[in-house]
Amino acid sequence: MLTGLRLDNIALIERLELAFDHGFSVLTGETGAGKSLLLDALDALLGGMQGTSAGRLVRTGCDRAVIEATFTPDDAARRWLQEHQLDDEGGDLVLSREWRRQDERLSSRSRLNGTVVNRQQLLQLRPLLIDL
């Protein structure tokens, strides 16, 4: 279950922190308020959006951008983490993706509880955490 989301320098958002309590959460707002942007950010975080598509999420004029989400994994996700030696002994799971711009080149790195992970790992874990 998604319990928190943080965006730094993502599209028009300088900084945003959201906490999701247990139960059902609803995001509402006017057209253009950024609801789809939150879904795009989660997609990019979980390995779906790559290359220039993901690069468009970086706020104009910024050299660094971060998406970070906190999850409380269920038993299936916990088993996957253990099988891939990424379990942090029963705590929450923190996924992050950071973009850095250097000399007009944009690169990104994904981490799971501080450990660098690749896109294939994210795509395997994704359906165990969220349904987009």
mmCIF file of C-alpha atoms in Angstrom:
data_model
loop_
_atom_site.group_PDB
_atom_site.id
_atom_site.type_symbol
_atom_site.label_atom_id
_atom_site.label_comp_id
_atom_site.label_asym_id
_atom_site.label_seq_id
_atom_site.Cartn_x
_atom_site.Cartn_y
_atom_site.Cartn_z
ATOM 1 C CA MET A 1 0.000 0.000 0.000
ATOM 2 C CA LEU A 2 1.240 3.468 -0.923
ATOM 3 C CA THR A 3 1.649 5.488 2.277
ATOM 4 C CA GLY A 4 3.623 8.521 1.119
ATOM 5 C CA LEU A 5 4.740 10.393 -1.984
ATOM 6 C CA ARG A 6 7.324 13.158 -2.317
ATOM 7 C CA LEU A 7 8.119 15.143 -5.460
ATOM 8 C CA ASP A 8 11.008 17.600 -5.785
ATOM 9 C CA ASN A 9 11.317 19.668 -8.988
ATOM 10 C CA ILE A 10 8.840 17.552 -10.939
ATOM 11 C CA ALA A 11 7.102 19.434 -13.789
ATOM 12 C CA LEU A 12 5.499 22.523 -12.230
ATOM 13 C CA ILE A 13 5.912 21.235 -8.677
ATOM 14 C CA GLU A 14 8.844 22.605 -6.704
ATOM 15 C CA ARG A 15 8.146 20.412 -3.662
ATOM 16 C CA LEU A 16 5.179 18.290 -2.627
ATOM 17 C CA GLU A 17 4.730 15.760 0.159
ATOM 18 C CA LEU A 18 1.596 13.634 0.442
ATOM 19 C CA ALA A 19 0.710 11.165 3.181
ATOM 20 C CA PHE A 20 -1.943 8.528 2.538
ATOM 21 C CA ASP A 21 -3.681 7.140 5.598
ATOM 22 C CA HIS A 22 -5.013 3.602 5.791
ATOM 23 C CA GLY A 23 -8.202 3.156 3.855
ATOM 24 C CA PHE A 24 -9.393 4.842 0.714
ATOM 25 C CA SER A 25 -7.827 8.077 -0.581
ATOM 26 C CA VAL A 26 -9.283 10.176 -3.390
ATOM 27 C CA LEU A 27 -7.495 12.853 -5.407
ATOM 28 C CA THR A 28 -9.807 15.471 -6.859
ATOM 29 C CA GLY A 29 -9.249 18.815 -8.524
ATOM 30 C CA GLU A 30 -9.872 21.075 -11.464
ATOM 31 C CA THR A 31 -8.628 20.208 -14.933
ATOM 32 C CA GLY A 32 -4.899 20.931 -15.030
ATOM 33 C CA ALA A 33 -4.478 20.749 -11.251
ATOM 34 C CA GLY A 34 -1.895 17.936 -11.514
ATOM 35 C CA LYS A 35 -3.791 14.716 -10.804
ATOM 36 C CA SER A 36 -2.389 12.998 -13.910
ATOM 37 C CA LEU A 37 1.073 14.320 -13.067
ATOM 38 C CA LEU A 38 1.002 12.318 -9.830
ATOM 39 C CA LEU A 39 0.171 9.163 -11.792
ATOM 40 C CA ASP A 40 2.932 9.933 -14.320
ATOM 41 C CA ALA A 41 5.371 10.364 -11.434
ATOM 42 C CA LEU A 42 4.410 6.986 -9.953
ATOM 43 C CA ASP A 43 4.715 5.401 -13.397
ATOM 44 C CA ALA A 44 8.220 6.842 -13.859
ATOM 45 C CA LEU A 45 9.217 5.780 -10.356
ATOM 46 C CA LEU A 46 8.121 2.192 -10.964
ATOM 47 C CA GLY A 47 9.971 1.700 -14.249
ATOM 48 C CA GLY A 48 7.238 2.561 -16.741
ATOM 49 C CA MET A 49 8.398 5.885 -18.126
ATOM 50 C CA GLN A 50 11.945 6.087 -19.512
ATOM 51 C CA GLY A 51 14.174 8.318 -21.634
ATOM 52 C CA THR A 52 12.833 11.625 -22.891
ATOM 53 C CA SER A 53 9.318 10.782 -21.669
ATOM 54 C CA ALA A 54 10.577 10.598 -18.109
ATOM 55 C CA GLY A 55 12.955 13.501 -18.688
ATOM 56 C CA ARG A 56 10.025 15.802 -19.398
ATOM 57 C CA LEU A 57 9.053 15.405 -15.750
ATOM 58 C CA VAL A 58 12.146 17.331 -14.635
ATOM 59 C CA ARG A 59 11.154 20.894 -13.803
ATOM 60 C CA THR A 60 12.418 23.435 -16.325
ATOM 61 C CA GLY A 61 15.655 25.063 -15.204
ATOM 62 C CA CYS A 62 16.457 22.418 -12.581
ATOM 63 C CA ASP A 63 19.524 20.174 -12.560
ATOM 64 C CA ARG A 64 18.077 17.695 -10.067
ATOM 65 C CA ALA A 65 14.640 16.149 -9.531
ATOM 66 C CA VAL A 66 13.406 13.397 -7.212
ATOM 67 C CA ILE A 67 10.342 11.200 -6.879
ATOM 68 C CA GLU A 68 10.129 9.162 -3.692
ATOM 69 C CA ALA A 69 7.331 6.884 -2.517
ATOM 70 C CA THR A 70 6.887 4.908 0.672
ATOM 71 C CA PHE A 71 4.995 1.629 0.631
ATOM 72 C CA THR A 72 3.894 -0.846 3.260
ATOM 73 C CA PRO A 73 4.480 -4.090 1.344
ATOM 74 C CA ASP A 74 2.119 -7.046 1.599
ATOM 75 C CA ASP A 75 3.298 -10.650 1.978
ATOM 76 C CA ALA A 76 3.804 -11.165 -1.783
ATOM 77 C CA ALA A 77 5.947 -8.040 -2.081
ATOM 78 C CA ARG A 78 7.884 -9.000 1.046
ATOM 79 C CA ARG A 79 8.629 -12.457 -0.451
ATOM 80 C CA TRP A 80 9.869 -10.822 -3.676
ATOM 81 C CA LEU A 81 12.119 -8.514 -1.652
ATOM 82 C CA GLN A 82 13.541 -11.474 0.265
ATOM 83 C CA GLU A 83 14.115 -13.499 -2.915
ATOM 84 C CA HIS A 84 16.075 -10.581 -4.367
ATOM 85 C CA GLN A 85 17.918 -9.873 -1.109
ATOM 86 C CA LEU A 86 16.354 -6.422 -0.851
ATOM 87 C CA ASP A 87 14.290 -6.946 2.314
ATOM 88 C CA ASP A 88 14.881 -4.461 5.091
ATOM 89 C CA GLU A 89 13.608 -6.848 7.757
ATOM 90 C CA GLY A 90 9.927 -6.027 7.759
ATOM 91 C CA GLY A 91 9.855 -2.243 7.585
ATOM 92 C CA ASP A 92 8.410 0.101 5.018
ATOM 93 C CA LEU A 93 9.780 0.107 1.519
ATOM 94 C CA VAL A 94 11.141 3.395 0.134
ATOM 95 C CA LEU A 95 11.510 3.699 -3.632
ATOM 96 C CA SER A 96 13.193 6.716 -5.176
ATOM 97 C CA ARG A 97 14.242 7.901 -8.592
ATOM 98 C CA GLU A 98 16.588 10.826 -8.982
ATOM 99 C CA TRP A 99 17.443 12.698 -12.163
ATOM 100 C CA ARG A 100 20.596 14.786 -12.553
ATOM 101 C CA ARG A 101 21.481 17.047 -15.429
ATOM 102 C CA GLN A 102 25.135 17.512 -16.259
ATOM 103 C CA ASP A 103 26.360 19.203 -19.436
ATOM 104 C CA GLU A 104 22.904 18.973 -21.066
ATOM 105 C CA ARG A 105 22.830 15.218 -20.375
ATOM 106 C CA LEU A 106 20.096 13.884 -18.117
ATOM 107 C CA SER A 107 20.636 10.655 -16.203
ATOM 108 C CA SER A 108 18.565 8.896 -13.576
ATOM 109 C CA ARG A 109 19.092 6.337 -10.855
ATOM 110 C CA SER A 110 16.511 4.286 -8.962
ATOM 111 C CA ARG A 111 16.907 3.047 -5.415
ATOM 112 C CA LEU A 112 14.981 0.694 -3.174
ATOM 113 C CA ASN A 113 15.694 1.317 0.520
ATOM 114 C CA GLY A 114 18.927 3.003 -0.556
ATOM 115 C CA THR A 115 20.116 0.148 -2.799
ATOM 116 C CA VAL A 116 20.433 0.869 -6.523
ATOM 117 C CA VAL A 117 17.958 -1.212 -8.550
ATOM 118 C CA ASN A 118 17.443 -1.605 -12.287
ATOM 119 C CA ARG A 119 14.346 -1.182 -14.418
ATOM 120 C CA GLN A 120 13.717 -4.937 -14.700
ATOM 121 C CA GLN A 121 13.585 -5.235 -10.922
ATOM 122 C CA LEU A 122 11.167 -2.301 -10.728
ATOM 123 C CA LEU A 123 8.920 -3.816 -13.385
ATOM 124 C CA GLN A 124 8.817 -7.109 -11.464
ATOM 125 C CA LEU A 125 8.014 -5.381 -8.180
ATOM 126 C CA ARG A 126 5.530 -2.883 -9.636
ATOM 127 C CA PRO A 127 2.412 -5.135 -9.798
ATOM 128 C CA LEU A 128 3.058 -6.204 -6.200
ATOM 129 C CA LEU A 129 2.895 -2.597 -5.009
ATOM 130 C CA ILE A 130 0.436 -0.679 -7.162
ATOM 131 C CA ASP A 131 -2.036 -0.956 -10.021
ATOM 132 C CA LEU A 132 -1.800 2.000 -12.423
#
